[in-house]
Coordinates of C-alpha atoms and ligand atoms in Angstrom, one line a residue:
M877 CA -213.9 257.3 162.0
A878 CA -210.9 255.3 162.9
T879 CA -207.3 256.1 161.2
L880 CA -205.5 254.2 158.8
Y881 CA -202.7 254.3 162.0
E882 CA -205.5 253.2 164.9
D883 CA -206.8 250.7 162.6
A884 CA -203.0 248.7 161.9
V885 CA -203.0 248.6 165.8
A886 CA -206.5 247.5 166.1
Q887 CA -205.5 244.8 163.8
I888 CA -202.2 243.9 165.7
K889 CA -204.3 243.5 169.0
K890 CA -206.8 240.8 167.6
A891 CA -203.5 238.5 167.9
Y892 CA -203.1 239.8 172.1
P893 CA -205.0 237.0 172.9
Y894 CA -203.3 234.2 171.7
V895 CA -199.1 235.2 172.3
T896 CA -199.0 236.3 175.8
L897 CA -196.8 239.9 176.3
T898 CA -195.6 242.1 178.9
D899 CA -197.4 245.0 179.0
G900 CA -194.1 246.4 178.0
T901 CA -194.1 245.1 174.6
K902 CA -197.6 245.8 173.8
K903 CA -196.7 249.8 174.8
I904 CA -193.4 249.6 172.2
I905 CA -194.7 247.5 169.5
E906 CA -197.7 250.1 169.5
V907 CA -195.8 253.1 168.8
P908 CA -193.4 254.1 166.2
K909 CA -189.8 254.3 167.5
E910 CA -188.5 257.3 165.8
M911 CA -189.7 259.4 162.3
L912 CA -187.6 262.1 160.8
F913 CA -189.7 265.0 158.6
A914 CA -188.0 267.1 156.6
N915 CA -188.6 269.5 153.5
L916 CA -187.2 269.3 150.6
A917 CA -186.6 272.4 148.6
V918 CA -186.0 271.0 144.9
K919 CA -185.6 272.9 141.5
R920 CA -187.9 272.2 138.3
D921 CA -187.0 272.5 135.0
D922 CA -188.5 276.1 134.6
N923 CA -186.1 277.1 137.6
S924 CA -188.8 277.7 140.1
T925 CA -188.7 276.2 143.5
E926 CA -190.7 273.4 145.1
V927 CA -190.3 272.6 148.7
L928 CA -192.1 269.0 149.3
P929 CA -192.3 267.1 152.5
A930 CA -190.4 264.0 153.4
W931 CA -190.9 261.5 156.1
R932 CA -188.4 258.6 156.8
V933 CA -190.2 256.1 160.0
H934 CA -188.5 253.9 162.6
H935 CA -191.4 251.7 163.3
S936 CA -189.1 249.2 165.1
N937 CA -185.5 247.4 165.0
A938 CA -186.2 245.3 167.3
L939 CA -185.6 242.5 164.8
G940 CA -182.7 244.2 163.1
P941 CA -182.0 247.2 161.2
C942 CA -185.2 248.6 160.0
K943 CA -186.8 247.8 156.0
G944 CA -189.3 249.5 154.1
G945 CA -189.8 251.6 150.6
I946 CA -189.9 254.8 149.8
R947 CA -192.7 256.3 148.2
F948 CA -193.4 259.4 146.3
H949 CA -197.4 259.9 145.4
P950 CA -199.6 263.0 146.1
D951 CA -201.5 261.2 149.0
V952 CA -198.2 261.0 151.2
C953 CA -198.9 262.2 154.7
E954 CA -197.1 261.2 158.4
E955 CA -200.2 258.5 159.1
E956 CA -199.5 256.6 156.0
V957 CA -196.3 256.3 156.8
K958 CA -196.3 255.3 160.2
S959 CA -198.9 252.6 159.1
L960 CA -196.5 251.5 156.3
G961 CA -193.6 251.4 158.9
L962 CA -195.9 249.4 161.2
W963 CA -197.1 246.5 158.4
M964 CA -193.2 246.2 157.5
T965 CA -192.3 245.5 161.2
F966 CA -195.0 242.8 160.6
K967 CA -194.1 241.4 157.2
C968 CA -190.1 240.7 158.2
A969 CA -191.2 239.2 161.5
V970 CA -193.7 236.5 159.5
M971 CA -191.0 235.6 157.8
G972 CA -188.4 235.7 159.8
L973 CA -185.9 238.3 158.2
P974 CA -183.6 240.0 160.9
Y975 CA -184.8 243.1 160.0
G976 CA -187.5 245.9 161.8
G977 CA -189.7 247.6 160.0
G978 CA -189.3 251.1 158.2
K979 CA -191.2 253.1 155.4
G980 CA -190.8 256.3 153.9
G981 CA -192.3 259.1 151.3
V982 CA -192.2 261.7 149.6
K983 CA -195.7 264.1 149.6
F984 CA -195.6 265.5 145.6
D985 CA -197.1 264.0 141.8
P986 CA -193.9 262.2 140.4
K987 CA -196.5 262.3 137.6
K988 CA -195.9 265.8 137.0
Y989 CA -192.2 265.9 137.0
S990 CA -189.2 265.3 134.4
Q991 CA -186.8 262.7 135.0
R992 CA -183.7 265.3 136.0
E993 CA -186.7 266.9 138.6
M994 CA -187.3 262.7 139.8
E995 CA -183.5 262.6 140.2
A996 CA -183.0 266.0 141.8
V997 CA -186.1 264.6 144.5
S998 CA -184.3 261.3 145.0
R999 CA -180.7 263.0 145.7
A1000 CA -182.5 265.4 148.0
Y1001 CA -184.6 262.7 150.1
V1002 CA -180.8 261.0 151.1
R1003 CA -179.3 264.1 151.7
A1004 CA -182.2 264.5 153.7
M1005 CA -181.9 261.3 155.6
A1006 CA -178.6 260.4 154.6
D1007 CA -178.0 260.4 159.4
F1008 CA -181.4 258.4 159.4
V1009 CA -180.5 255.0 157.1
G1010 CA -177.6 253.2 156.6
P1011 CA -176.7 249.2 156.3
D1012 CA -177.0 248.6 159.7
K1013 CA -179.5 251.0 160.6
D1014 CA -182.4 251.6 158.2
V1015 CA -182.6 250.1 154.7
P1016 CA -184.2 251.7 152.0
A1017 CA -186.8 250.2 148.8
P1018 CA -188.8 250.5 146.0
D1019 CA -192.3 251.5 146.6
V1020 CA -195.0 253.2 144.6
Y1021 CA -194.2 255.2 142.1
T1022 CA -190.4 254.6 142.7
N1023 CA -188.2 252.4 140.6
S1024 CA -184.5 250.5 140.7
T1025 CA -183.1 254.0 138.3
I1026 CA -184.2 255.9 141.9
M1027 CA -182.4 253.7 143.9
A1028 CA -179.7 254.3 141.9
W1029 CA -180.0 257.9 142.1
M1030 CA -180.1 257.8 145.8
L1031 CA -177.1 254.8 146.4
D1032 CA -174.6 257.2 144.0
E1033 CA -175.7 260.0 146.5
Y1034 CA -175.3 258.0 149.8
N1035 CA -172.1 256.9 149.3
T1036 CA -171.1 260.8 148.0
I1037 CA -172.1 262.1 151.5
K1038 CA -170.7 258.8 153.2
R1039 CA -167.4 258.5 151.2
G1040 CA -167.6 255.0 149.8
S1041 CA -169.6 252.4 148.6
F1042 CA -172.4 250.9 150.6
P1043 CA -174.4 249.0 148.3
A1044 CA -176.2 247.4 151.5
F1045 CA -178.0 250.9 152.2
I1046 CA -180.7 250.2 149.7
T1047 CA -182.0 247.6 147.9
G1048 CA -184.3 247.1 144.9
K1049 CA -181.0 248.5 142.8
P1050 CA -180.7 247.8 139.1
E1051 CA -178.7 244.9 138.7
G1052 CA -174.9 246.9 137.7
A1053 CA -175.4 248.5 140.8
G1054 CA -175.7 245.7 143.2
G1055 CA -179.0 244.7 142.8
S1056 CA -180.5 240.9 143.0
K1057 CA -181.2 238.9 140.7
G1058 CA -185.1 238.5 140.5
R1059 CA -185.7 241.6 142.9
G1060 CA -187.8 243.3 139.9
V1061 CA -190.4 240.7 140.1
A1062 CA -189.9 239.3 143.4
T1063 CA -193.1 240.6 145.0
A1064 CA -195.3 239.2 142.2
L1065 CA -193.3 235.8 142.0
G1066 CA -193.7 235.6 146.8
G1067 CA -197.7 236.4 145.5
F1068 CA -197.6 233.7 143.3
Y1069 CA -196.1 231.2 145.4
V1070 CA -198.4 231.8 148.5
F1071 CA -201.2 231.7 145.5
Q1072 CA -200.3 228.3 144.6
D1073 CA -200.0 227.1 148.4
A1074 CA -203.1 228.8 149.8
V1075 CA -205.3 227.4 146.2
K1076 CA -204.3 223.8 147.7
A1077 CA -205.4 224.4 150.7
L1078 CA -208.1 225.4 150.3
G1079 CA -209.2 223.3 147.1
L1080 CA -210.0 225.6 145.8
G1081 CA -209.6 223.9 141.7
E1082 CA -206.7 224.4 138.8
K1083 CA -208.5 227.2 136.0
L1084 CA -209.8 230.1 138.3
T1085 CA -210.8 233.2 137.4
V1086 CA -209.2 236.2 138.7
A1087 CA -209.6 239.5 138.9
V1088 CA -206.2 242.5 139.7
Q1089 CA -206.2 245.9 140.6
G1090 CA -203.3 248.1 139.3
F1091 CA -201.0 247.3 137.3
G1092 CA -197.6 248.4 138.3
N1093 CA -194.5 246.5 138.9
A1094 CA -196.8 244.2 141.3
G1095 CA -199.6 243.7 140.2
M1096 CA -198.8 243.3 136.6
H1097 CA -196.1 240.5 137.6
M1098 CA -198.6 238.8 139.3
A1099 CA -201.2 238.5 136.1
K1100 CA -198.2 237.2 134.4
Y1101 CA -197.9 234.7 136.6
L1102 CA -201.4 233.6 136.4
H1103 CA -201.9 233.8 133.1
E1104 CA -198.8 231.5 132.2
A1105 CA -200.3 229.4 135.0
G1106 CA -203.5 228.9 133.0
H1107 CA -205.8 231.3 135.1
T1108 CA -207.9 233.4 133.3
I1109 CA -207.0 237.2 134.6
I1110 CA -210.7 238.5 133.3
A1111 CA -209.9 242.1 134.7
V1112 CA -207.3 244.4 135.6
S1113 CA -206.9 247.6 136.1
D1114 CA -204.7 251.1 136.6
S1115 CA -205.2 254.7 138.0
H1116 CA -207.1 255.4 135.0
G1117 CA -209.8 253.0 135.2
G1118 CA -210.3 249.1 134.7
I1119 CA -210.7 246.6 131.8
Y1120 CA -212.7 243.6 131.5
N1121 CA -213.7 240.6 129.2
K1122 CA -215.0 237.4 131.2
D1123 CA -213.2 235.3 128.6
G1124 CA -210.2 236.8 129.0
L1125 CA -207.5 239.4 129.0
N1126 CA -204.4 239.1 126.4
I1127 CA -201.7 239.8 129.4
P1128 CA -198.9 239.7 127.3
K1129 CA -200.6 243.0 125.3
L1130 CA -201.5 244.4 128.5
M1131 CA -197.7 244.2 129.3
D1132 CA -196.6 246.0 125.9
I1133 CA -199.2 248.8 126.3
K1134 CA -197.8 249.9 129.9
K1135 CA -194.3 249.3 128.9
Q1136 CA -194.8 252.4 126.8
D1137 CA -196.4 254.2 130.0
K1138 CA -199.6 254.1 127.8
P1139 CA -202.7 253.0 130.2
V1140 CA -204.6 249.4 130.0
K1141 CA -208.0 251.1 128.9
D1142 CA -205.9 251.4 125.4
S1143 CA -206.5 248.1 124.9
R1144 CA -209.5 248.8 123.8
E1145 CA -211.3 246.2 125.9
K1146 CA -215.1 246.9 127.5
T1147 CA -213.9 249.6 130.5
I1148 CA -215.4 249.0 133.9
T1149 CA -214.3 251.6 136.9
N1150 CA -211.8 250.3 140.1
E1151 CA -214.7 250.0 142.2
E1152 CA -216.5 247.6 139.9
L1153 CA -213.6 245.7 139.4
L1154 CA -213.7 244.7 143.2
T1155 CA -217.1 243.3 143.2
L1156 CA -216.9 241.2 139.5
Q1157 CA -217.7 237.8 140.1
C1158 CA -214.4 235.8 139.9
D1159 CA -212.7 233.3 142.3
V1160 CA -209.4 235.6 143.0
L1161 CA -209.4 238.8 144.1
V1162 CA -205.8 241.0 143.6
P1163 CA -205.4 244.3 144.7
A1164 CA -202.4 245.6 143.6
A1165 CA -202.5 249.1 144.0
L1166 CA -203.2 251.2 147.5
E1167 CA -204.9 251.0 151.1
N1168 CA -208.3 251.3 151.7
Q1169 CA -209.6 249.5 148.5
I1170 CA -211.7 247.2 150.0
T1171 CA -214.3 248.8 152.2
V1172 CA -217.5 248.3 154.1
K1173 CA -219.0 250.2 151.4
N1174 CA -217.9 247.3 148.7
A1175 CA -217.3 244.2 150.7
A1176 CA -220.3 242.7 151.1
N1177 CA -220.4 243.1 147.4
I1178 CA -217.1 241.1 147.0
K1179 CA -217.9 237.8 145.6
A1180 CA -214.4 236.3 145.4
K1181 CA -212.8 233.3 147.5
L1182 CA -210.0 234.1 148.4
V1183 CA -208.6 238.0 148.3
L1184 CA -204.6 237.6 147.9
E1185 CA -203.4 240.7 149.0
L1186 CA -200.2 242.1 147.2
A1187 CA -201.4 246.0 148.0
N1188 CA -200.0 247.3 151.4
G1189 CA -203.5 247.8 153.5
P1190 CA -205.8 247.5 150.4
T1191 CA -208.6 246.0 153.3
T1192 CA -210.1 248.3 156.1
L1193 CA -210.3 246.2 159.5
E1194 CA -214.0 246.5 159.1
A1195 CA -214.2 245.3 155.6
D1196 CA -211.9 242.2 156.7
E1197 CA -214.7 241.5 159.1
M1198 CA -216.9 241.1 156.9
L1199 CA -215.0 239.1 154.5
N1200 CA -214.1 236.9 157.3
K1201 CA -218.1 236.8 158.3
K1202 CA -218.8 236.0 154.7
G1203 CA -216.4 233.3 154.4
V1204 CA -213.7 234.8 152.1
T1205 CA -210.0 233.3 152.6
V1206 CA -207.4 236.6 152.8
I1207 CA -203.8 236.2 152.8
P1208 CA -202.9 239.2 153.9
D1209 CA -200.8 241.7 152.8
I1210 CA -198.1 241.3 155.4
L1211 CA -197.7 237.5 154.1
A1212 CA -198.5 237.8 150.9
N1213 CA -196.7 240.6 149.5
A1214 CA -193.4 239.6 151.7
G1215 CA -191.8 238.2 148.2
G1216 CA -190.1 241.7 148.1
V1217 CA -189.0 242.1 151.1
T1218 CA -187.5 239.2 150.9
V1219 CA -185.6 238.9 147.9
S1220 CA -184.4 242.9 149.1
Y1221 CA -183.4 240.6 152.1
F1222 CA -180.8 238.3 150.2
E1223 CA -180.1 241.6 148.5
W1224 CA -178.4 242.7 151.6
V1225 CA -177.0 239.9 151.8
Q1226 CA -175.1 239.6 148.8
N1227 CA -174.1 242.9 148.8
R1228 CA -172.4 242.2 152.2
M1229 CA -171.0 238.8 151.4
G1230 CA -169.7 240.8 147.7
Y1231 CA -171.0 237.0 146.4
Y1232 CA -173.8 236.7 144.0
W1233 CA -176.3 234.5 143.0
S1234 CA -178.1 233.4 140.2
E1235 CA -181.6 234.0 139.3
Q1236 CA -182.5 230.3 139.9
E1237 CA -181.2 230.5 143.2
V1238 CA -183.2 233.2 144.3
F1239 CA -186.1 232.1 143.1
E1240 CA -185.4 228.7 145.3
K1241 CA -184.1 230.4 148.0
L1242 CA -187.4 232.9 147.7
K1243 CA -190.3 229.3 147.2
V1244 CA -188.6 228.1 150.7
K1245 CA -189.0 231.1 152.7
M1246 CA -192.8 232.0 151.2
A1247 CA -193.3 228.2 151.7
E1248 CA -192.0 228.0 155.2
S1249 CA -193.8 231.5 156.2
F1250 CA -197.4 230.3 154.9
S1251 CA -197.4 226.9 156.1
Q1252 CA -196.0 229.1 159.7
V1253 CA -199.4 230.8 159.6
H1254 CA -201.6 227.9 158.0
Q1255 CA -201.2 226.0 161.2
A1256 CA -201.5 229.3 163.6
G1257 CA -204.5 229.6 161.8
K1258 CA -206.2 226.3 161.7
Q1259 CA -204.7 225.8 165.8
H1260 CA -206.4 229.1 166.7
K1261 CA -209.2 229.1 164.7
I1262 CA -208.5 232.3 164.0
S1263 CA -208.1 234.2 160.5
M1264 CA -204.9 234.2 158.1
R1265 CA -204.6 238.0 158.7
T1266 CA -204.9 237.4 163.0
A1267 CA -202.3 233.8 162.5
A1268 CA -199.9 235.8 160.2
Y1269 CA -200.4 238.7 162.9
V1270 CA -199.7 235.9 165.5
V1271 CA -196.6 234.2 164.2
A1272 CA -194.5 237.5 163.5
L1273 CA -195.7 239.1 167.4
E1274 CA -194.0 235.1 169.1
R1275 CA -190.8 236.2 167.3
L1276 CA -190.7 240.1 168.0
K1277 CA -191.6 239.0 171.9
A1278 CA -188.6 237.0 171.6
A1279 CA -186.6 239.5 171.0
I1280 CA -188.3 242.3 172.8
E1281 CA -188.6 240.1 176.3
S1282 CA -185.0 238.6 175.5
K1283 CA -183.9 242.4 176.6
Ligands
LIG1484 P1 -196.3 251.1 141.1 O1 -196.4 252.4 140.9 O2 -195.4 249.8 140.4 O3 -197.5 250.7 140.8 C1 -198.9 250.8 140.9 C2 -200.0 250.8 140.3 O4 -201.4 251.4 140.7 C3 -200.1 251.2 139.4 O5 -200.8 250.7 137.9 C4 -200.9 252.6 138.8 O6 -201.6 252.7 138.0 C5 -201.7 251.8 140.2 N1 -202.5 252.6 140.8 C6 -202.6 253.7 141.6 N2 -203.6 254.7 142.3 C7 -204.7 253.4 142.0 C8 -206.0 253.7 142.3 N3 -206.5 254.5 142.8 N4 -207.4 253.1 141.9 C9 -206.1 251.6 140.4 N5 -205.2 251.6 140.7 C10 -204.0 252.4 141.0 O7 -196.2 250.3 142.9 P2 -196.1 248.8 143.2 O8 -195.0 248.9 143.5 O9 -196.7 247.7 142.0 O10 -197.1 249.2 144.5 C11 -198.1 248.1 144.4 C12 -198.6 247.9 145.5 O11 -197.7 246.7 146.6 C13 -198.5 249.2 147.1 O12 -198.9 249.1 147.7 C14 -197.5 248.7 147.9 O13 -196.9 249.1 148.8 C15 -197.5 247.2 147.3 N6 -196.5 247.0 147.8 C16 -194.9 246.9 146.3 C17 -193.7 245.7 147.0 C18 -192.7 246.0 145.6 O14 -191.9 245.1 145.7 N7 -192.5 246.5 144.1 C19 -193.4 245.3 147.8 C20 -194.5 245.3 148.9 C21 -195.4 245.4 148.6

């Protein structure tokens, strides 16, 4: 079986017939540029010591400094960080951002760590990576189980090491620490803008039924935007499982439950498994949890007409082909969830000029960026008669080619 990274490269290769690339360019983009590994020694509250494996990968800096989140999760591994870094290169390229792709991660279970221990892990990560990152080199951000508080600890550690104030070193910070207005909801809002454009382009209708896998930062806010727009959210889930109501779930109530750190199944709705959620009868499926959720095992049973990938890499290569054959439109992760990195870019720009925009300005700029990229990808898809995913890779490859082959 192919690895996650091999699948990611195979996906790029599907776009090669539509872009003329030199062999050298292909060689460069098929491998990560560099990677740093460290074992983080962290003191626990009971005075014992844990050693946690940690990575930071630079997949490409052809278009600018590397950009990508830091994940805290027990399943983090080199393979995953490499794949996520590669997707960041293509995501930034498809959005026309002046960034390359990077990613980081620490392998541990944050749910078993106290707030003080989380701070110790976050600061240890920056101490290990300090010379590998920086505002003009590699700009981290939040990802699964990391958040704005963690970004603030990381910035503080970086500023201490580098003896200065470098807010553009990391994005997704709290507003008080130089964060952009709107960053917290940016991934979901960008996805929602793309969803609106896709619904229009495909003529899917006004009131749709939606299932959302993963009720975290991305999935929860997406459910909120869809709910407010009058769509019916029939199912959502988290790592403890899912809930289902064919007449629609009460999203504000579920958000309250989540804010108390409780699982969605505490809502007393009918429970379902994460696997069942994916194959429900609905118009739109939004995977917003982890990679490798839509696979050969369940792709044939997916009934949605539109899959909007808010998670990174939720669909395996083979499953993607099955969905294409079935006529399901998949809006790929590198476009659908690019709102987060786009507002991260806006945050970096604001930090560098020391002038901050209103939330309205941020959202207007985000809407323009998402619409431009959706339209370019949609056009490329129609021109070459290829899926939205391959089309997104074609648009990204054109930009990478221009940067790499001009040197
Ligand atoms: P998060 O930590 O806020 O939420 C993750 C959610 O997924 C939680 O509700 C968690 O319970 C759930 N989950 C975990 N394991 C699961 C499983 N096996 N089945 C179902 N649900 C599970 O993370 P997030 O920031 O919302 O990220 C979710 C996805 O979106 C990831 O793939 C991430 O890479 C991607 N993404 C996030 C951003 C961002 O700005 N937050 C940007 C781009 C992409």
